[in-house]
Amino acid sequence: METHQIIEETARAAYGRLLSYLVVNWRDLQAVEDAVGDAFLAALETWPKIGIPDKPEAWLVTAARRRLIDRARRTRISESALPTLLAMSEDTQRLTSSNAAFPDERLRMMFLCTHPAIDPVMRTPLMLQTVLGIDAARIASAFIIKPSTMSQRLTRAKAKIRAERLVFEMPDAEEIPNRLDSVLEAIYAAYGSGWDEAAIADSPRRSLAEEAIYLGKLLLQFAPREPEVYGLLALMLHCEARREARYDDEGNYVPLSEQKCTQWEQDLIMEAERYLHTASQAGGIGRFQLMAAIQSVHAQRLWTGRTEWEAIAQLYEGLIRMYPTLGALVGRAAAVAEAYGPARGITLLEDIRSEEVVNYQPYWALAGHLYKQMNRKEAARSAYSRAIGLSTDASVRRFLSRQASAI
């Protein structure tokens, strides 16, 4: 494997951990981003000559720390920074000289991104970019806005942090519940990004789903009494249990209703059910618990052989009252169509404001399916065509094309 490729893979795997570790200690996002970028440039120049270090992450954090020290000297940062620099030096030496695992401060960093001065709307996107390394275009897709708009918003958020010299501090334990929603949203968005690209062998985001589940379990240490943490874990694990069933042996996409239950991982389903049960005992219902409950009903098909669509439709009604996202509205339309017929489903679908659904692929895929059932052929072909154009997964495009050709 070429050195440049190793550096690229290290960047993908370690960027968020390096950035988080340094920001948690140094508290200056812009300075740390610059220092980590310089460290990777130094690796590109140095590693081809000296070889790959035994501990690439420790080498990179050492290089980044040196640049932070140089910056501190140039800008004459007060002596209050010296204890932090010394502690970072000692940590780096320990990591280099021992078999200790590199500390994962990403979750702590995510809470730092919930600083009260940061626009609440931008907290989750900021986490996704800085902590989890997701590019602005992918974040924009998750939030259903233009990539250029998201990029501009992220730039403005970072400029505000820099201009106002915001100091990142970890919230007190009693503050964590109030800052939790943005962290949960970021972990869920990261899972969705990894889930969407699970079938793409060379995608750098394939491992994000596993990372998100890891971060969700880590979050229990910060918020062990928060039912929504358990709800999010249950949701991700229910979805993860069906990963292998999403594609057949030829790589063709298989929709949930047609998946073979025997391919679902029962251990993950049972683990998800335990988390969901714990959430139900904690008091207080939330968005992620309801979403997990919907997936739990789907999972029951493994034992009953049928899907209780009426129950799913009722859960979607509760979800929409609490959190009426576009995804929830489309999901309700799908469940109502299955439970009570396509005409009722298409009515709900058509009631969604058109400006919100222009670039939302699940809307058009469902519209094509329901129009097809109602024998509205031209509307079905048009909807399928738009859904195909919005699909990033080639196997999904092929599946939709087959559905359209059968009209």
Coordinates of C-alpha atoms in Angstrom, one line a residue:
M1 CA 0.0 0.0 0.0
E2 CA 1.4 3.4 -1.0
T3 CA 2.3 6.0 1.7
H4 CA -0.2 8.5 0.3
Q5 CA -3.0 6.0 0.5
I6 CA -2.1 5.1 4.1
I7 CA -2.1 8.8 5.0
E8 CA -5.5 9.2 3.3
E9 CA -7.0 6.3 5.2
T10 CA -5.5 7.6 8.5
A11 CA -7.0 10.9 7.8
R12 CA -10.4 9.3 7.2
A13 CA -10.2 7.2 10.3
A14 CA -8.5 9.5 12.7
Y15 CA -9.3 13.1 11.8
G16 CA -12.3 13.4 14.1
R17 CA -10.4 11.7 17.0
L18 CA -7.3 13.9 16.6
L19 CA -9.3 17.1 16.3
S20 CA -11.5 16.2 19.3
Y21 CA -8.6 15.3 21.5
L22 CA -6.8 18.5 20.8
V23 CA -9.8 20.8 20.9
V24 CA -11.0 19.3 24.2
N25 CA -7.6 20.2 25.6
W26 CA -6.8 23.4 23.7
R27 CA -10.4 24.8 23.4
D28 CA -9.7 26.7 20.1
L29 CA -11.4 25.0 17.2
Q30 CA -9.8 27.2 14.4
A31 CA -6.3 26.8 15.8
V32 CA -6.7 23.1 16.1
E33 CA -8.1 22.6 12.7
D34 CA -5.2 24.5 11.2
A35 CA -2.7 22.5 13.3
V36 CA -4.2 19.2 12.3
G37 CA -4.2 20.2 8.7
D38 CA -0.5 21.2 8.9
A39 CA 0.2 17.8 10.6
F40 CA -1.3 15.9 7.7
L41 CA 0.7 18.0 5.2
A42 CA 3.9 17.3 7.2
A43 CA 3.0 13.5 7.0
L44 CA 2.7 13.8 3.3
E45 CA 6.1 15.3 3.1
T46 CA 7.9 13.2 5.8
W47 CA 6.4 9.7 5.8
P48 CA 7.5 8.8 2.2
K49 CA 11.1 9.6 3.4
I50 CA 11.1 8.0 6.9
G51 CA 8.5 5.4 6.5
I52 CA 5.1 5.0 8.2
P53 CA 5.4 5.5 12.0
D54 CA 4.4 2.6 14.3
K55 CA 1.7 4.9 15.8
P56 CA 0.5 7.2 13.0
E57 CA -2.0 8.9 15.2
A58 CA 0.5 9.7 18.0
W59 CA 2.9 11.1 15.3
L60 CA 0.2 13.3 13.9
V61 CA -0.9 14.6 17.3
T62 CA 2.7 15.4 18.2
A63 CA 3.1 17.3 15.0
A64 CA -0.2 19.2 15.6
R65 CA 0.8 20.0 19.2
R66 CA 4.1 21.4 18.0
R67 CA 2.3 23.8 15.7
L68 CA 0.0 24.9 18.5
I69 CA 3.0 25.6 20.7
D70 CA 4.6 27.6 17.8
R71 CA 1.3 29.5 17.4
A72 CA 1.2 30.2 21.2
R73 CA 4.7 31.6 21.1
R74 CA 4.0 33.8 18.1
T75 CA 0.8 35.2 19.4
R76 CA 2.1 35.5 23.0
I77 CA -0.7 33.6 24.5
S78 CA -0.9 34.1 28.3
E79 CA 1.0 31.8 30.6
S80 CA -2.3 30.2 31.6
A81 CA -2.0 28.1 28.4
L82 CA 1.3 26.6 29.5
P83 CA -0.2 23.9 31.9
T84 CA -2.4 22.7 29.0
L85 CA 0.5 22.5 26.6
L86 CA 2.6 20.6 29.2
A87 CA -0.3 18.2 29.9
M88 CA -0.7 17.6 26.1
S89 CA 3.0 17.0 25.8
E90 CA 2.9 14.4 28.6
D91 CA -0.1 12.7 27.1
T92 CA 1.5 12.5 23.7
Q93 CA 4.7 11.0 25.1
R94 CA 2.7 8.4 27.0
L95 CA 0.8 7.5 23.8
T96 CA 4.0 7.2 21.9
S97 CA 5.9 5.1 24.4
S98 CA 3.1 2.7 25.5
N99 CA 0.4 0.5 24.1
A100 CA -2.3 2.8 25.4
A101 CA -5.3 3.3 23.1
F102 CA -5.6 6.8 21.6
P103 CA -8.3 8.6 23.8
D104 CA -11.6 9.0 22.0
E105 CA -12.8 12.5 22.9
R106 CA -15.3 12.8 20.0
L107 CA -18.4 12.6 22.2
R108 CA -17.0 15.3 24.5
M109 CA -16.2 17.4 21.5
M110 CA -19.8 17.0 20.3
F111 CA -21.0 18.5 23.6
L112 CA -18.6 21.3 23.1
C113 CA -20.3 22.1 19.8
T114 CA -23.5 22.8 21.8
H115 CA -22.0 26.0 23.2
P116 CA -24.9 28.4 23.9
A117 CA -23.4 31.0 21.5
I118 CA -23.5 28.6 18.5
D119 CA -26.8 28.8 16.6
P120 CA -28.8 25.8 17.6
V121 CA -29.6 25.1 14.0
M122 CA -25.9 24.7 13.2
R123 CA -24.8 22.6 16.2
T124 CA -25.5 19.3 14.6
P125 CA -24.0 20.2 11.2
L126 CA -20.9 21.5 13.0
M127 CA -20.5 18.2 14.8
L128 CA -21.0 16.2 11.6
Q129 CA -18.2 18.1 9.8
T130 CA -15.6 18.7 12.6
V131 CA -16.0 15.6 14.7
L132 CA -17.2 13.0 12.2
G133 CA -15.5 14.3 9.1
I134 CA -18.7 14.3 6.9
D135 CA -18.4 16.8 4.0
A136 CA -20.8 19.7 3.6
A137 CA -22.5 18.2 0.5
R138 CA -23.5 15.0 2.5
I139 CA -24.6 17.1 5.5
A140 CA -26.7 19.2 3.1
S141 CA -28.3 16.1 1.8
A142 CA -29.3 14.9 5.3
F143 CA -30.9 18.3 6.0
I144 CA -32.4 18.5 2.5
I145 CA -30.9 21.9 1.6
K146 CA -28.4 23.0 -1.1
P147 CA -24.7 22.0 -0.6
S148 CA -23.6 25.6 -1.2
T149 CA -26.1 26.8 1.5
M150 CA -24.8 24.4 4.0
S151 CA -21.2 25.2 3.2
Q152 CA -21.9 28.9 3.7
R153 CA -23.6 28.3 7.0
L154 CA -20.8 26.1 8.3
T155 CA -18.3 28.8 7.3
R156 CA -20.3 31.5 9.1
A157 CA -20.6 29.3 12.2
K158 CA -16.8 28.8 12.3
A159 CA -16.2 32.5 11.6
K160 CA -18.4 33.4 14.6
I161 CA -16.4 31.0 16.8
R162 CA -13.2 32.6 15.7
A163 CA -14.4 36.2 15.8
E164 CA -16.0 35.9 19.2
R165 CA -13.1 33.8 20.5
L166 CA -15.5 31.3 21.9
V167 CA -13.8 29.1 24.5
F168 CA -15.1 25.5 24.4
E169 CA -16.0 24.2 27.8
M170 CA -17.6 20.9 28.7
P171 CA -21.1 21.5 30.1
D172 CA -21.8 20.6 33.7
A173 CA -23.6 17.3 34.3
E174 CA -26.9 19.1 34.9
E175 CA -26.6 21.0 31.6
I176 CA -26.1 17.8 29.5
P177 CA -29.8 17.0 29.2
N178 CA -30.5 20.4 27.7
R179 CA -27.7 20.0 25.2
L180 CA -28.5 16.4 24.3
D181 CA -30.8 16.8 21.3
S182 CA -28.2 18.1 19.0
V183 CA -25.8 15.3 19.9
L184 CA -28.4 12.6 19.4
E185 CA -29.3 14.2 16.0
A186 CA -25.6 14.2 14.9
I187 CA -25.1 10.5 15.9
Y188 CA -28.3 9.6 14.1
A189 CA -27.3 11.6 11.0
A190 CA -23.9 9.9 11.0
Y191 CA -25.6 6.5 11.2
G192 CA -27.8 7.4 8.3
S193 CA -24.8 8.5 6.2
G194 CA -23.1 5.2 6.8
W195 CA -26.3 3.2 6.2
D196 CA -26.9 4.9 2.9
E197 CA -23.4 3.9 1.6
A198 CA -23.1 0.5 3.2
A199 CA -23.2 -1.2 -0.2
I200 CA -20.5 1.0 -1.7
A201 CA -17.3 -1.0 -1.1
D202 CA -14.8 1.9 -1.4
S203 CA -17.0 4.6 0.3
P204 CA -15.1 6.3 3.2
R205 CA -18.4 6.6 5.0
R206 CA -19.2 2.8 5.3
S207 CA -17.8 2.6 8.8
L208 CA -19.9 5.6 10.0
A209 CA -22.8 3.3 11.0
E210 CA -20.6 1.3 13.3
E211 CA -19.0 4.5 14.7
A212 CA -22.4 5.9 15.4
I213 CA -23.5 2.9 17.4
Y214 CA -20.2 3.0 19.3
L215 CA -20.8 6.7 20.1
G216 CA -24.3 6.0 21.1
K217 CA -23.1 3.4 23.6
L218 CA -20.5 5.8 24.8
L219 CA -23.2 8.4 25.3
L220 CA -24.8 6.2 28.0
Q221 CA -21.8 7.1 30.2
F222 CA -22.7 10.8 29.9
A223 CA -26.4 10.5 30.1
P224 CA -27.3 7.1 31.7
R225 CA -30.8 8.2 32.7
E226 CA -31.9 9.8 29.4
P227 CA -34.5 7.6 27.7
E228 CA -33.8 9.1 24.3
V229 CA -30.3 7.7 24.3
Y230 CA -31.7 4.2 24.7
G231 CA -34.2 5.0 22.1
L232 CA -31.6 6.0 19.6
L233 CA -29.5 2.9 20.3
A234 CA -32.6 0.7 19.8
L235 CA -33.4 2.5 16.5
M236 CA -29.8 2.0 15.1
L237 CA -29.6 -1.6 16.2
H238 CA -32.9 -2.5 14.7
C239 CA -31.8 -1.1 11.4
E240 CA -28.3 -2.7 11.7
A241 CA -29.9 -6.1 12.2
R242 CA -31.3 -5.9 8.7
R243 CA -28.2 -4.7 6.9
E244 CA -27.3 -8.0 5.2
A245 CA -30.9 -8.5 4.1
R246 CA -31.0 -5.2 2.1
Y247 CA -29.3 -6.7 -0.9
D248 CA -29.5 -10.1 -2.5
D249 CA -26.6 -12.3 -3.6
E250 CA -26.4 -10.3 -6.9
G251 CA -26.2 -7.0 -5.1
N252 CA -29.8 -6.0 -6.0
Y253 CA -31.7 -3.8 -3.5
V254 CA -34.4 -5.6 -1.5
P255 CA -37.1 -3.4 0.2
L256 CA -38.0 -4.1 3.8
S257 CA -41.4 -5.7 3.0
E258 CA -39.7 -8.2 0.7
Q259 CA -36.6 -9.0 2.9
K260 CA -36.2 -12.6 4.3
C261 CA -36.6 -12.4 8.0
T262 CA -34.2 -15.3 8.4
Q263 CA -31.4 -13.0 7.3
W264 CA -32.0 -10.5 10.1
E265 CA -29.6 -10.7 13.0
Q266 CA -31.7 -11.8 16.0
D267 CA -29.0 -10.9 18.6
L268 CA -29.0 -7.3 17.4
I269 CA -32.8 -7.3 17.4
M270 CA -32.9 -8.6 21.0
E271 CA -30.3 -6.1 22.1
A272 CA -32.4 -3.3 20.5
E273 CA -35.5 -4.5 22.3
R274 CA -33.7 -4.4 25.7
Y275 CA -32.7 -0.8 25.0
L276 CA -36.3 0.1 24.0
H277 CA -37.6 -1.6 27.2
T278 CA -35.2 0.4 29.3
A279 CA -36.3 3.6 27.6
S280 CA -40.0 2.8 28.3
Q281 CA -39.2 2.4 32.0
A282 CA -37.4 5.7 32.3
G283 CA -40.4 7.9 31.8
G284 CA -41.1 10.4 29.0
I285 CA -41.6 9.5 25.4
G286 CA -39.4 11.0 22.7
R287 CA -38.8 11.0 18.9
F288 CA -36.1 8.3 18.9
Q289 CA -38.2 6.0 21.1
L290 CA -41.1 6.3 18.7
M291 CA -38.9 5.7 15.7
A292 CA -37.4 2.6 17.4
A293 CA -40.9 1.4 18.3
I294 CA -41.8 1.5 14.6
Q295 CA -38.8 -0.6 13.7
S296 CA -39.6 -2.9 16.6
V297 CA -43.1 -3.6 15.0
H298 CA -41.3 -4.4 11.7
A299 CA -39.0 -6.8 13.5
Q300 CA -42.0 -8.7 14.9
R301 CA -42.5 -10.2 11.4
L302 CA -39.7 -12.5 12.3
W303 CA -41.9 -14.3 14.7
T304 CA -45.5 -13.5 13.6
G305 CA -45.0 -13.7 9.8
R306 CA -46.9 -10.5 9.2
T307 CA -46.5 -6.7 9.6
E308 CA -48.9 -4.8 11.9
W309 CA -49.3 -1.8 9.6
E310 CA -52.2 -0.3 11.7
A311 CA -49.8 -0.2 14.7
I312 CA -47.1 1.4 12.6
A313 CA -49.5 4.0 11.3
Q314 CA -50.5 4.9 14.9
L315 CA -46.9 5.3 16.0
Y316 CA -46.3 7.6 13.0
E317 CA -49.2 9.7 14.2
G318 CA -47.6 10.1 17.6
L319 CA -44.2 10.9 16.0
I320 CA -45.7 13.6 13.7
R321 CA -47.4 15.3 16.6
M322 CA -44.0 15.5 18.4
Y323 CA -41.6 15.9 15.5
P324 CA -43.3 16.5 12.1
T325 CA -40.2 16.0 9.8
L326 CA -40.5 15.3 6.1
G327 CA -39.3 11.7 6.7
A328 CA -42.0 11.1 9.3
L329 CA -44.7 12.5 7.1
V330 CA -43.7 10.3 4.2
G331 CA -43.4 7.3 6.5
R332 CA -46.9 7.9 7.8
A333 CA -48.2 8.0 4.3
A334 CA -46.6 4.7 3.5
A335 CA -47.9 3.0 6.6
V336 CA -51.5 4.4 6.1
A337 CA -51.4 3.1 2.5
E338 CA -50.4 -0.3 3.6
A339 CA -53.0 -0.4 6.4
Y340 CA -56.0 1.4 4.7
G341 CA -55.3 1.5 1.0
P342 CA -53.2 3.5 -1.5
A343 CA -55.8 6.2 -1.9
R344 CA -55.6 7.3 1.7
G345 CA -51.8 7.1 1.5
I346 CA -51.6 9.3 -1.6
T347 CA -53.9 11.9 0.0
L348 CA -51.5 12.3 2.9
L349 CA -48.5 12.3 0.5
E350 CA -50.0 15.0 -1.7
D351 CA -50.8 17.2 1.4
I352 CA -47.1 17.6 2.0
R353 CA -46.0 21.0 0.8
S354 CA -44.4 20.7 -2.7
E355 CA -41.4 22.9 -2.0
E356 CA -40.2 20.5 0.7
V357 CA -40.2 17.4 -1.4
V358 CA -38.6 18.5 -4.6
N359 CA -35.3 16.7 -3.8
Y360 CA -36.5 14.1 -1.3
Q361 CA -36.1 10.7 -2.9
P362 CA -38.3 8.6 -0.5
Y363 CA -41.2 10.9 -1.3
W364 CA -41.0 10.2 -5.1
A365 CA -40.3 6.5 -4.7
L366 CA -43.4 6.1 -2.5
A367 CA -45.5 8.3 -4.9
G368 CA -44.5 6.1 -7.8
H369 CA -45.4 3.0 -5.9
L370 CA -48.8 4.3 -4.8
Y371 CA -49.7 5.8 -8.2
K372 CA -48.8 2.5 -9.8
Q373 CA -51.2 0.6 -7.4
M374 CA -53.9 3.1 -8.3
N375 CA -53.3 2.6 -12.0
R376 CA -52.3 6.3 -12.5
K377 CA -49.7 5.3 -15.0
E378 CA -48.3 8.7 -16.1
A379 CA -48.1 10.0 -12.6
A380 CA -46.3 6.8 -11.6
R381 CA -43.8 7.0 -14.4
S382 CA -43.1 10.6 -13.6
A383 CA -42.6 10.0 -9.9
Y384 CA -40.4 7.0 -10.5
S385 CA -38.3 9.0 -12.9
R386 CA -37.7 11.7 -10.3
A387 CA -36.9 9.1 -7.6
I388 CA -34.4 7.4 -9.9
G389 CA -32.7 10.7 -10.6
L390 CA -32.4 11.4 -6.9
S391 CA -31.0 8.0 -5.9
T392 CA -27.3 7.7 -5.1
D393 CA -27.4 3.9 -4.7
A394 CA -27.1 2.2 -8.1
S395 CA -28.9 -0.9 -6.8
V396 CA -31.9 1.3 -5.7
R397 CA -31.9 3.0 -9.2
R398 CA -32.1 -0.5 -10.8
F399 CA -34.9 -1.5 -8.5
L400 CA -36.9 1.6 -9.2
S401 CA -36.3 1.2 -12.9
R402 CA -37.7 -2.3 -12.8
Q403 CA -40.8 -1.0 -11.0
A404 CA -41.3 1.7 -13.6
S405 CA -40.8 -0.6 -16.5
A406 CA -43.5 -2.9 -15.1
I407 CA -46.2 -0.2 -15.4

